[in-house]
């Protein structure tokens, strides 16, 4: 049947004049029309397969040995190759491959690595449909998240055989071995959890809980390590970057410059799939609004004592964090300014005092200096559901943000720097599982 059907399809792809000569009669032409209708589902299925195999990115740089595997078949990687969901990129001992994704995301696969793009769906007009799932089986890879992950962080995940990494920021490096995963952050923040116990290697489960830990670029020398042990896996914070992924397998100069990564040389990337060459973003200056945790709180944030300096003053605090801002006088701008969410962390503390990391996403902060008012909102991914938190309040002439609890679902108080270049606030909100306490940082 397959052979006959194949001949029919080839037959009716001929020009109409040829068909008429072959048919020679009206009955044969009627037969042709009926067979064309019979083959319509087959042609539709082929078209559907073409759509499913649509390009999701492109190889923009290759040096050394590397292979692209698709459908069980491999071929050498070449610059300009398009990528599809399910593709594997495997590099040799000297191989470096850089990928530019359709949402402007960037992936660097470094030597001796094996990375799969399991899912990559980007819908600019329907962010809820965005899905990104990357898996590093072994080696080292750096990822700069694109618009798909930034718009829908709940459906973004990077996995290894033993760990899951959730997105809280934009730029991070992962090292994967059989029983070891290390993660360092160059910009933004991530939350890392061992697989198991409700955290699976897909996008259908929440990876948080008591074993999860968060790391932000505010602690540039630190990295998180997940080790598989006989009694299970745990996540360990290392303050010294000696064994961090970026040092174990350094980047090439062609990688875009990373914030807080002095070993990477600024350069231009090759042409992306959507147009001309992309200039890597300029290095972001260090934050001047910072926070520390109280000594008794078991998180990976620097302690209050470690960030307290003569040129900083505490603005506000909650049960977990103290927020510091420059002690210099603040000059306020005019007009209405929208701030960009840069970093933050939050923890849910139950009645026993146990802490559970809570990812934050979809941050919004608007400062109206004409009315001296602010409005802000965040999504908090609690263990049972995603809750939207919102607050509004006043801006003082000293640059302080004072929330109005009567008009808010979270108690938020903070500060801004001169000309509103930065902002930050601490917040807390009573939830069914306990008290949610957090802190955020924003840039203009």
Tab-separated table of C-alpha atoms in Angstrom:
chain	number	residue	atom	x	y	z
A	1	UNK	CA	0.000	0.000	0.000
A	2	UNK	CA	2.819	2.401	0.825
A	3	UNK	CA	4.427	1.824	-2.571
A	4	UNK	CA	1.147	2.398	-4.468
A	5	UNK	CA	0.397	5.549	-2.470
A	6	UNK	CA	3.878	6.899	-3.169
A	7	UNK	CA	3.408	6.377	-6.918
A	8	UNK	CA	0.035	8.139	-6.779
A	9	UNK	CA	1.524	11.185	-5.078
A	10	UNK	CA	4.374	11.385	-7.585
A	11	UNK	CA	1.885	10.933	-10.445
A	12	UNK	CA	-0.359	13.806	-9.464
A	13	UNK	CA	2.507	16.198	-8.853
A	14	UNK	CA	2.908	16.309	-12.674
A	15	UNK	CA	1.638	19.382	-14.618
A	16	UNK	CA	-2.011	19.240	-15.745
A	17	UNK	CA	-1.100	19.011	-19.442
A	18	UNK	CA	0.940	15.872	-18.773
A	19	UNK	CA	-1.956	14.354	-16.843
A	20	UNK	CA	-4.315	15.018	-19.705
A	21	UNK	CA	-1.997	13.310	-22.177
A	22	UNK	CA	-1.601	10.314	-19.886
A	23	UNK	CA	-5.288	10.113	-19.017
A	24	UNK	CA	-6.676	10.640	-22.491
A	25	UNK	CA	-10.253	10.648	-21.273
A	26	UNK	CA	-12.649	12.346	-18.883
A	27	UNK	CA	-13.076	9.227	-16.692
A	28	UNK	CA	-9.362	9.163	-16.007
A	29	UNK	CA	-9.393	12.854	-15.019
A	30	UNK	CA	-12.241	12.157	-12.614
A	31	UNK	CA	-10.165	9.334	-11.168
A	32	UNK	CA	-7.271	11.779	-10.755
A	33	UNK	CA	-9.471	14.204	-8.839
A	34	UNK	CA	-10.677	11.458	-6.503
A	35	UNK	CA	-7.154	10.255	-5.802
A	36	UNK	CA	-6.014	13.822	-5.120
A	37	UNK	CA	-8.756	14.093	-2.520
A	38	UNK	CA	-7.684	10.724	-1.100
A	39	UNK	CA	-4.128	12.004	-0.678
A	40	UNK	CA	-5.121	15.296	1.016
A	41	UNK	CA	-4.747	13.936	4.584
A	42	UNK	CA	-1.283	12.612	3.714
A	43	UNK	CA	-0.220	16.005	2.338
A	44	UNK	CA	-1.727	17.788	5.341
A	45	UNK	CA	0.208	15.529	7.686
A	46	UNK	CA	3.416	16.311	5.835
A	47	UNK	CA	2.697	20.037	6.137
A	48	UNK	CA	2.039	19.606	9.835
A	49	UNK	CA	5.383	17.821	10.226
A	50	UNK	CA	7.092	20.751	8.510
A	51	UNK	CA	5.534	23.163	10.993
A	52	UNK	CA	6.602	20.961	13.933
A	53	UNK	CA	10.151	21.023	12.605
A	54	UNK	CA	10.262	24.810	12.374
A	55	UNK	CA	13.600	26.427	13.192
A	56	UNK	CA	13.965	27.581	16.802
A	57	UNK	CA	17.484	28.947	16.541
A	58	UNK	CA	20.767	28.904	14.667
A	59	UNK	CA	24.434	28.047	15.135
A	60	UNK	CA	26.306	31.370	15.136
A	61	UNK	CA	29.795	30.190	16.088
A	62	UNK	CA	31.703	26.902	15.899
A	63	UNK	CA	35.317	26.033	16.553
A	64	UNK	CA	36.829	22.602	17.094
A	65	UNK	CA	34.954	19.309	16.885
A	66	UNK	CA	31.197	19.264	17.437
A	67	UNK	CA	28.226	17.196	16.312
A	68	UNK	CA	24.513	17.932	15.919
A	69	UNK	CA	22.323	14.876	16.513
A	70	UNK	CA	18.736	14.836	15.274
A	71	UNK	CA	16.460	11.823	15.150
A	72	UNK	CA	19.306	9.476	16.054
A	73	UNK	CA	21.540	10.672	13.223
A	74	UNK	CA	24.568	12.914	13.665
A	75	UNK	CA	26.440	15.336	11.457
A	76	UNK	CA	29.193	17.872	11.945
A	77	UNK	CA	28.061	21.226	13.258
A	78	UNK	CA	28.326	24.100	10.794
A	79	UNK	CA	27.819	27.811	11.226
A	80	UNK	CA	24.378	28.820	10.011
A	81	UNK	CA	22.702	25.469	10.749
A	82	UNK	CA	19.152	25.868	12.005
A	83	UNK	CA	18.026	24.160	15.202
A	84	UNK	CA	14.902	22.164	16.003
A	85	UNK	CA	13.309	20.939	19.200
A	86	UNK	CA	14.952	17.699	20.299
A	87	UNK	CA	18.372	18.524	18.823
A	88	UNK	CA	21.523	17.501	20.702
A	89	UNK	CA	24.744	19.530	20.512
A	90	UNK	CA	27.794	17.426	21.434
A	91	UNK	CA	31.277	18.941	21.556
A	92	UNK	CA	34.710	17.336	21.504
A	93	UNK	CA	37.643	18.149	23.771
A	94	UNK	CA	38.344	21.343	21.785
A	95	UNK	CA	34.826	22.201	20.639
A	96	UNK	CA	32.910	25.415	21.338
A	97	UNK	CA	29.429	25.995	19.859
A	98	UNK	CA	27.352	29.171	20.264
A	99	UNK	CA	23.625	29.172	19.571
A	100	UNK	CA	21.309	32.139	19.061
A	101	UNK	CA	17.661	31.247	19.718
A	102	UNK	CA	14.549	32.703	18.092
A	103	UNK	CA	13.740	34.780	21.207
A	104	UNK	CA	17.283	36.284	21.271
A	105	UNK	CA	18.405	33.800	23.914
A	106	UNK	CA	22.038	32.648	23.804
A	107	UNK	CA	23.598	29.258	24.626
A	108	UNK	CA	27.312	28.423	24.693
A	109	UNK	CA	28.176	24.718	24.690
A	110	UNK	CA	31.746	24.353	25.859
A	111	UNK	CA	34.249	21.469	25.293
A	112	UNK	CA	33.361	17.891	26.265
A	113	UNK	CA	29.664	18.692	26.629
A	114	UNK	CA	26.340	17.230	25.582
A	115	UNK	CA	23.274	19.492	25.596
A	116	UNK	CA	19.746	18.855	24.329
A	117	UNK	CA	17.124	21.458	23.429
A	118	UNK	CA	14.144	19.424	24.606
A	119	UNK	CA	11.542	22.177	24.214
A	120	UNK	CA	11.733	25.722	22.911
A	121	UNK	CA	8.443	27.449	22.143
A	122	UNK	CA	8.275	31.227	21.849
A	123	UNK	CA	4.973	33.066	21.359
A	124	UNK	CA	5.486	36.858	21.467
A	125	UNK	CA	1.736	37.544	21.663
A	126	UNK	CA	0.889	34.714	24.074
A	127	UNK	CA	3.527	34.518	26.806
A	128	UNK	CA	1.605	31.833	28.708
A	129	UNK	CA	2.406	29.428	25.858
A	130	UNK	CA	6.171	29.945	26.076
A	131	UNK	CA	8.065	26.804	27.093
A	132	UNK	CA	11.826	26.305	27.422
A	133	UNK	CA	13.395	23.055	28.620
A	134	UNK	CA	17.160	22.565	28.220
A	135	UNK	CA	19.100	19.527	29.443
A	136	UNK	CA	22.865	19.282	29.994
A	137	UNK	CA	23.815	15.616	30.216
A	138	UNK	CA	27.504	16.345	30.787
A	139	UNK	CA	30.042	19.129	30.459
A	140	UNK	CA	29.600	22.904	30.821
A	141	UNK	CA	27.127	25.278	29.192
A	142	UNK	CA	26.334	28.943	29.626
A	143	UNK	CA	22.830	30.264	29.034
A	144	UNK	CA	21.567	33.817	28.623
A	145	UNK	CA	17.792	33.562	28.722
A	146	UNK	CA	15.745	35.205	25.988
A	147	UNK	CA	12.270	36.688	25.775
A	148	UNK	CA	10.492	33.341	26.144
A	149	UNK	CA	11.914	32.661	29.591
A	150	UNK	CA	11.743	36.260	30.767
A	151	UNK	CA	8.038	36.473	29.885
A	152	UNK	CA	7.090	33.096	31.429
A	153	UNK	CA	9.621	31.962	34.006
A	154	UNK	CA	7.299	29.284	35.391
A	155	UNK	CA	7.729	27.379	32.116
A	156	UNK	CA	11.507	27.662	31.924
A	157	UNK	CA	13.830	24.987	33.235
A	158	UNK	CA	17.411	23.837	32.783
A	159	UNK	CA	18.111	20.296	33.995
A	160	UNK	CA	21.015	17.926	34.534
A	161	UNK	CA	20.751	14.225	35.461
A	162	UNK	CA	20.451	15.160	39.153
A	163	UNK	CA	19.302	18.805	39.379
A	164	UNK	CA	16.806	21.373	38.104
A	165	UNK	CA	17.548	25.073	37.652
A	166	UNK	CA	14.753	27.636	37.586
A	167	UNK	CA	15.069	31.114	36.155
A	168	UNK	CA	15.198	34.188	38.343
A	169	UNK	CA	17.558	36.169	36.138
A	170	UNK	CA	19.276	35.989	32.805
A	171	UNK	CA	22.852	34.695	32.694
A	172	UNK	CA	24.259	31.578	34.368
A	173	UNK	CA	26.748	28.723	33.839
A	174	UNK	CA	26.135	25.027	34.591
A	175	UNK	CA	28.563	22.127	34.978
A	176	UNK	CA	27.206	18.565	34.892
A	177	UNK	CA	28.842	15.287	35.910
A	178	UNK	CA	27.261	11.930	36.784
A	179	UNK	CA	26.812	12.721	40.484
A	180	UNK	CA	27.586	16.435	40.546
A	181	UNK	CA	26.052	19.686	39.285
A	182	UNK	CA	27.511	23.156	39.807
A	183	UNK	CA	25.789	26.448	38.978
A	184	UNK	CA	27.216	29.987	39.021
A	185	UNK	CA	25.378	33.213	38.178
A	186	UNK	CA	26.778	36.046	36.070
A	187	UNK	CA	23.663	38.208	36.015
A	188	UNK	CA	20.316	37.930	37.781
A	189	UNK	CA	19.561	34.859	39.904
A	190	UNK	CA	18.616	31.170	39.739
A	191	UNK	CA	16.969	28.671	42.067
A	192	UNK	CA	18.509	25.181	42.179
A	193	UNK	CA	16.854	21.996	43.438
A	194	UNK	CA	17.768	18.285	43.399
A	195	UNK	CA	15.531	16.127	41.211
A	196	UNK	CA	13.056	13.956	43.094
A	197	UNK	CA	10.552	14.575	45.840
A	198	UNK	CA	8.100	16.353	43.549
A	199	UNK	CA	10.747	17.991	41.355
A	200	UNK	CA	10.847	16.218	37.987
A	201	UNK	CA	12.856	16.745	34.817
A	202	UNK	CA	9.949	18.386	32.975
A	203	UNK	CA	7.815	21.511	33.128
A	204	UNK	CA	4.828	20.040	34.969
A	205	UNK	CA	6.131	20.152	38.546
A	206	UNK	CA	7.327	22.909	40.867
A	207	UNK	CA	10.965	22.631	41.884
A	208	UNK	CA	11.178	24.369	45.216
A	209	UNK	CA	10.782	23.103	48.734
A	210	UNK	CA	13.192	22.918	51.614
A	211	UNK	CA	16.106	21.559	49.551
A	212	UNK	CA	16.031	24.367	46.976
A	213	UNK	CA	18.508	27.222	47.217
A	214	UNK	CA	18.791	30.499	45.353
A	215	UNK	CA	21.941	32.206	44.127
A	216	UNK	CA	22.195	35.712	42.680
A	217	UNK	CA	24.935	37.666	40.935
A	218	UNK	CA	25.204	39.834	44.030
A	219	UNK	CA	27.451	37.047	45.333
A	220	UNK	CA	29.752	36.741	42.270
A	221	UNK	CA	32.383	34.456	43.834
A	222	UNK	CA	29.862	31.844	44.981
A	223	UNK	CA	28.346	28.823	43.256
A	224	UNK	CA	25.783	26.197	44.195
A	225	UNK	CA	26.696	22.519	44.112
A	226	UNK	CA	24.290	19.550	44.019
A	227	UNK	CA	25.830	16.226	45.004
A	228	UNK	CA	24.161	12.839	44.708
A	229	UNK	CA	24.696	10.799	47.872
A	230	UNK	CA	23.445	7.442	49.091
A	231	UNK	CA	20.959	9.220	51.347
A	232	UNK	CA	19.777	11.561	48.583
A	233	UNK	CA	20.950	14.829	47.067
A	234	UNK	CA	21.591	18.153	48.749
A	235	UNK	CA	22.490	21.668	47.612
A	236	UNK	CA	25.645	23.277	49.019
A	237	UNK	CA	26.733	26.910	48.759
A	238	UNK	CA	30.443	27.489	48.108
A	239	UNK	CA	31.670	31.037	48.700
A	240	UNK	CA	34.966	30.584	46.801
A	241	UNK	CA	34.796	30.402	42.991
A	242	UNK	CA	37.880	28.177	42.676
A	243	UNK	CA	35.859	25.198	41.334
A	244	UNK	CA	33.054	27.197	39.719
A	245	UNK	CA	31.974	26.129	36.188
A	246	UNK	CA	33.501	29.209	34.556
A	247	UNK	CA	36.908	28.256	35.965
A	248	UNK	CA	36.587	24.528	35.272
A	249	UNK	CA	35.862	25.160	31.578
A	250	UNK	CA	36.573	28.817	30.681
A	251	UNK	CA	34.735	30.648	27.896
A	252	UNK	CA	36.231	31.655	24.581
A	253	UNK	CA	36.658	35.370	23.781
A	254	UNK	CA	33.807	35.090	21.262
A	255	UNK	CA	31.227	34.676	24.032
A	256	UNK	CA	29.419	37.940	24.785
A	257	UNK	CA	30.768	39.805	27.765
A	258	UNK	CA	29.145	38.731	31.017
A	259	UNK	CA	28.432	40.979	33.944
A	260	UNK	CA	30.943	40.348	36.755
A	261	UNK	CA	33.018	38.051	34.541
A	262	UNK	CA	36.336	39.809	33.873
A	263	UNK	CA	37.773	36.855	31.963
A	264	UNK	CA	35.423	37.321	28.984
A	265	UNK	CA	36.350	39.786	26.250
A	266	UNK	CA	33.645	41.963	24.726
A	267	UNK	CA	32.930	41.102	21.087
A	268	UNK	CA	30.171	41.010	18.501
A	269	UNK	CA	28.202	37.864	17.854
A	270	UNK	CA	27.625	36.489	14.386
A	271	UNK	CA	24.374	37.265	12.630
A	272	UNK	CA	21.305	35.977	14.454
A	273	UNK	CA	18.473	34.157	12.757
A	274	UNK	CA	16.429	37.367	12.786
A	275	UNK	CA	18.832	39.897	11.346
A	276	UNK	CA	22.172	41.641	11.709
A	277	UNK	CA	24.910	41.052	14.229
A	278	UNK	CA	24.059	41.621	17.873
A	279	UNK	CA	26.185	43.786	20.149
A	280	UNK	CA	26.471	42.227	23.624
A	281	UNK	CA	25.049	44.391	26.395
A	282	UNK	CA	27.394	46.707	28.225
A	283	UNK	CA	28.563	45.632	31.636
A	284	UNK	CA	26.023	46.579	34.302
A	285	UNK	CA	27.492	48.557	37.217
A	286	UNK	CA	27.400	46.866	40.637
A	287	UNK	CA	24.254	47.448	42.654
A	288	UNK	CA	24.405	50.146	45.320
A	289	UNK	CA	21.148	49.020	46.946
A	290	UNK	CA	21.943	45.673	48.560
A	291	UNK	CA	20.528	43.407	51.228
A	292	UNK	CA	21.725	40.995	53.866
A	293	UNK	CA	20.053	38.310	55.950
A	294	UNK	CA	19.940	38.219	59.684
A	295	UNK	CA	22.518	35.820	61.093
A	296	UNK	CA	19.957	33.262	62.316
A	297	UNK	CA	18.276	32.851	58.907
A	298	UNK	CA	19.547	29.837	56.945
A	299	UNK	CA	19.629	31.179	53.379
A	300	UNK	CA	22.550	31.756	51.037
A	301	UNK	CA	22.309	35.549	51.105
A	302	UNK	CA	25.248	37.509	52.586
A	303	UNK	CA	24.673	38.391	56.220
A	304	UNK	CA	23.713	41.870	57.394
A	305	UNK	CA	27.112	42.253	59.043
A	306	UNK	CA	28.961	41.378	55.834
A	307	UNK	CA	27.263	44.077	53.716
A	308	UNK	CA	27.179	46.851	56.327
A	309	UNK	CA	29.665	49.587	55.399
A	310	UNK	CA	30.115	53.243	56.480
A	311	UNK	CA	28.667	54.526	53.183
A	312	UNK	CA	25.464	52.466	53.494
A	313	UNK	CA	22.484	52.826	55.773
A	314	UNK	CA	19.661	50.434	56.632
A	315	UNK	CA	16.394	51.697	55.167
A	316	UNK	CA	13.896	48.962	56.051
A	317	UNK	CA	13.958	45.375	57.300
A	318	UNK	CA	11.648	42.410	57.859
A	319	UNK	CA	12.046	39.108	59.708
A	320	UNK	CA	14.611	37.795	57.203
A	321	UNK	CA	16.335	40.710	55.468
A	322	UNK	CA	17.706	44.213	55.951
A	323	UNK	CA	17.852	46.545	52.946
A	324	UNK	CA	20.823	48.918	52.613
A	325	UNK	CA	20.991	52.042	50.434
A	326	UNK	CA	23.733	54.677	49.945
A	327	UNK	CA	23.825	57.151	52.802
A	328	UNK	CA	24.332	60.086	50.411
A	329	UNK	CA	21.552	62.576	49.699
A	330	UNK	CA	19.048	61.570	47.004
A	331	UNK	CA	17.960	63.815	44.123
A	332	UNK	CA	14.557	62.906	42.714
A	333	UNK	CA	13.733	63.091	38.995
A	334	UNK	CA	10.401	64.202	37.575
A	335	UNK	CA	7.746	62.407	35.584
A	336	UNK	CA	6.715	58.755	35.582
A	337	UNK	CA	9.397	56.048	35.439
A	338	UNK	CA	9.091	52.285	34.957
A	339	UNK	CA	11.742	50.160	36.672
A	340	UNK	CA	13.068	46.780	35.486
A	341	UNK	CA	13.114	43.850	37.912
A	342	UNK	CA	16.772	42.867	38.399
A	343	UNK	CA	16.991	40.395	41.295
A	344	UNK	CA	15.305	39.297	44.478
A	345	UNK	CA	14.531	36.398	46.753
A	346	UNK	CA	11.679	35.267	48.946
A	347	UNK	CA	11.078	32.575	51.559
A	348	UNK	CA	7.951	31.125	53.123
A	349	UNK	CA	8.381	30.539	56.852
A	350	UNK	CA	5.914	28.115	58.458
A	351	UNK	CA	4.842	27.909	62.094
A	352	UNK	CA	7.832	25.721	62.980
A	353	UNK	CA	10.282	28.219	61.502
A	354	UNK	CA	11.163	26.051	58.470
A	355	UNK	CA	11.940	28.030	55.310
A	356	UNK	CA	10.882	27.212	51.741
A	357	UNK	CA	12.348	29.135	48.791
A	358	UNK	CA	9.704	30.905	46.708
A	359	UNK	CA	10.555	31.976	43.116
A	360	UNK	CA	9.525	35.492	42.078
A	361	UNK	CA	8.614	36.561	38.534
A	362	UNK	CA	6.763	39.103	36.370
A	363	UNK	CA	7.948	42.047	38.459
A	364	UNK	CA	6.608	45.537	37.804
A	365	UNK	CA	7.493	48.811	39.563
A	366	UNK	CA	6.268	52.268	38.506
A	367	UNK	CA	7.459	55.468	40.188
A	368	UNK	CA	5.292	58.582	39.696
A	369	UNK	CA	7.373	61.521	40.923
A	370	UNK	CA	4.766	64.096	40.001
A	371	UNK	CA	2.265	62.478	42.360
A	372	UNK	CA	4.970	61.055	44.673
A	373	UNK	CA	3.351	57.606	44.422
A	374	UNK	CA	4.594	54.125	43.525
A	375	UNK	CA	2.918	50.897	42.390
A	376	UNK	CA	4.490	47.446	42.251
A	377	UNK	CA	3.489	43.836	41.669
A	378	UNK	CA	5.163	40.401	41.726
A	379	UNK	CA	4.197	36.805	41.107
A	380	UNK	CA	5.223	34.448	43.939
A	381	UNK	CA	5.323	30.741	43.086
A	382	UNK	CA	4.155	29.253	46.392
A	383	UNK	CA	4.062	25.470	46.873
A	384	UNK	CA	0.304	25.306	46.252
A	385	UNK	CA	-0.242	28.066	43.672
A	386	UNK	CA	1.137	31.185	42.020
A	387	UNK	CA	-0.015	34.302	43.886
A	388	UNK	CA	0.146	37.838	42.567
A	389	UNK	CA	1.301	40.329	45.179
A	390	UNK	CA	0.768	44.052	44.756
A	391	UNK	CA	1.494	47.179	46.728
A	392	UNK	CA	1.199	50.916	46.393
A	393	UNK	CA	2.311	53.813	48.527
A	394	UNK	CA	4.155	57.111	48.676
A	395	UNK	CA	7.632	58.368	47.742
A	396	UNK	CA	9.215	60.713	50.282
A	397	UNK	CA	11.551	63.578	49.403
A	398	UNK	CA	14.414	61.504	50.920
A	399	UNK	CA	13.793	58.773	48.309
A	400	UNK	CA	12.033	56.281	50.589
A	401	UNK	CA	9.170	54.050	49.441
A	402	UNK	CA	6.464	53.715	52.104
A	403	UNK	CA	3.754	51.183	51.357
A	404	UNK	CA	0.072	51.618	52.199
A	405	UNK	CA	-1.091	48.307	53.788
A	406	UNK	CA	-4.733	49.263	53.344
A	407	UNK	CA	-4.341	49.322	49.551
A	408	UNK	CA	-1.903	46.424	49.192
A	409	UNK	CA	-1.699	42.633	49.408
A	410	UNK	CA	1.889	42.823	50.649
A	411	UNK	CA	3.614	45.209	53.021
A	412	UNK	CA	6.395	46.783	50.917
A	413	UNK	CA	8.884	49.445	52.002
A	414	UNK	CA	12.160	50.470	50.413
A	415	UNK	CA	14.334	53.134	48.834
A	416	UNK	CA	15.602	54.574	45.562
A	417	UNK	CA	18.966	56.064	44.583
A	418	UNK	CA	19.647	59.459	42.986
A	419	UNK	CA	17.642	60.035	39.799
A	420	UNK	CA	15.967	56.669	40.409
A	421	UNK	CA	18.779	54.672	38.825
A	422	UNK	CA	18.044	51.842	41.288
A	423	UNK	CA	15.281	50.855	43.659
A	424	UNK	CA	14.756	48.143	46.223
A	425	UNK	CA	12.238	47.107	48.827
A	426	UNK	CA	11.597	44.438	51.433
A	427	UNK	CA	8.141	42.921	51.652
A	428	UNK	CA	6.093	40.444	53.623
A	429	UNK	CA	2.677	38.909	53.109
A	430	UNK	CA	0.615	36.513	55.197
A	431	UNK	CA	-0.102	33.321	53.238
A	432	UNK	CA	-1.952	30.057	54.070
A	433	UNK	CA	1.369	28.244	54.538
A	434	UNK	CA	2.965	30.888	56.744
A	435	UNK	CA	4.627	34.291	56.372
A	436	UNK	CA	6.167	35.126	53.002
A	437	UNK	CA	9.138	37.490	53.365
A	438	UNK	CA	11.259	38.787	50.514
A	439	UNK	CA	13.426	41.518	49.055
A	440	UNK	CA	13.846	42.921	45.545
A	441	UNK	CA	16.234	45.037	43.457
A	442	UNK	CA	15.263	47.119	40.422
A	443	UNK	CA	17.116	49.071	37.745
A	444	UNK	CA	16.007	51.861	35.459
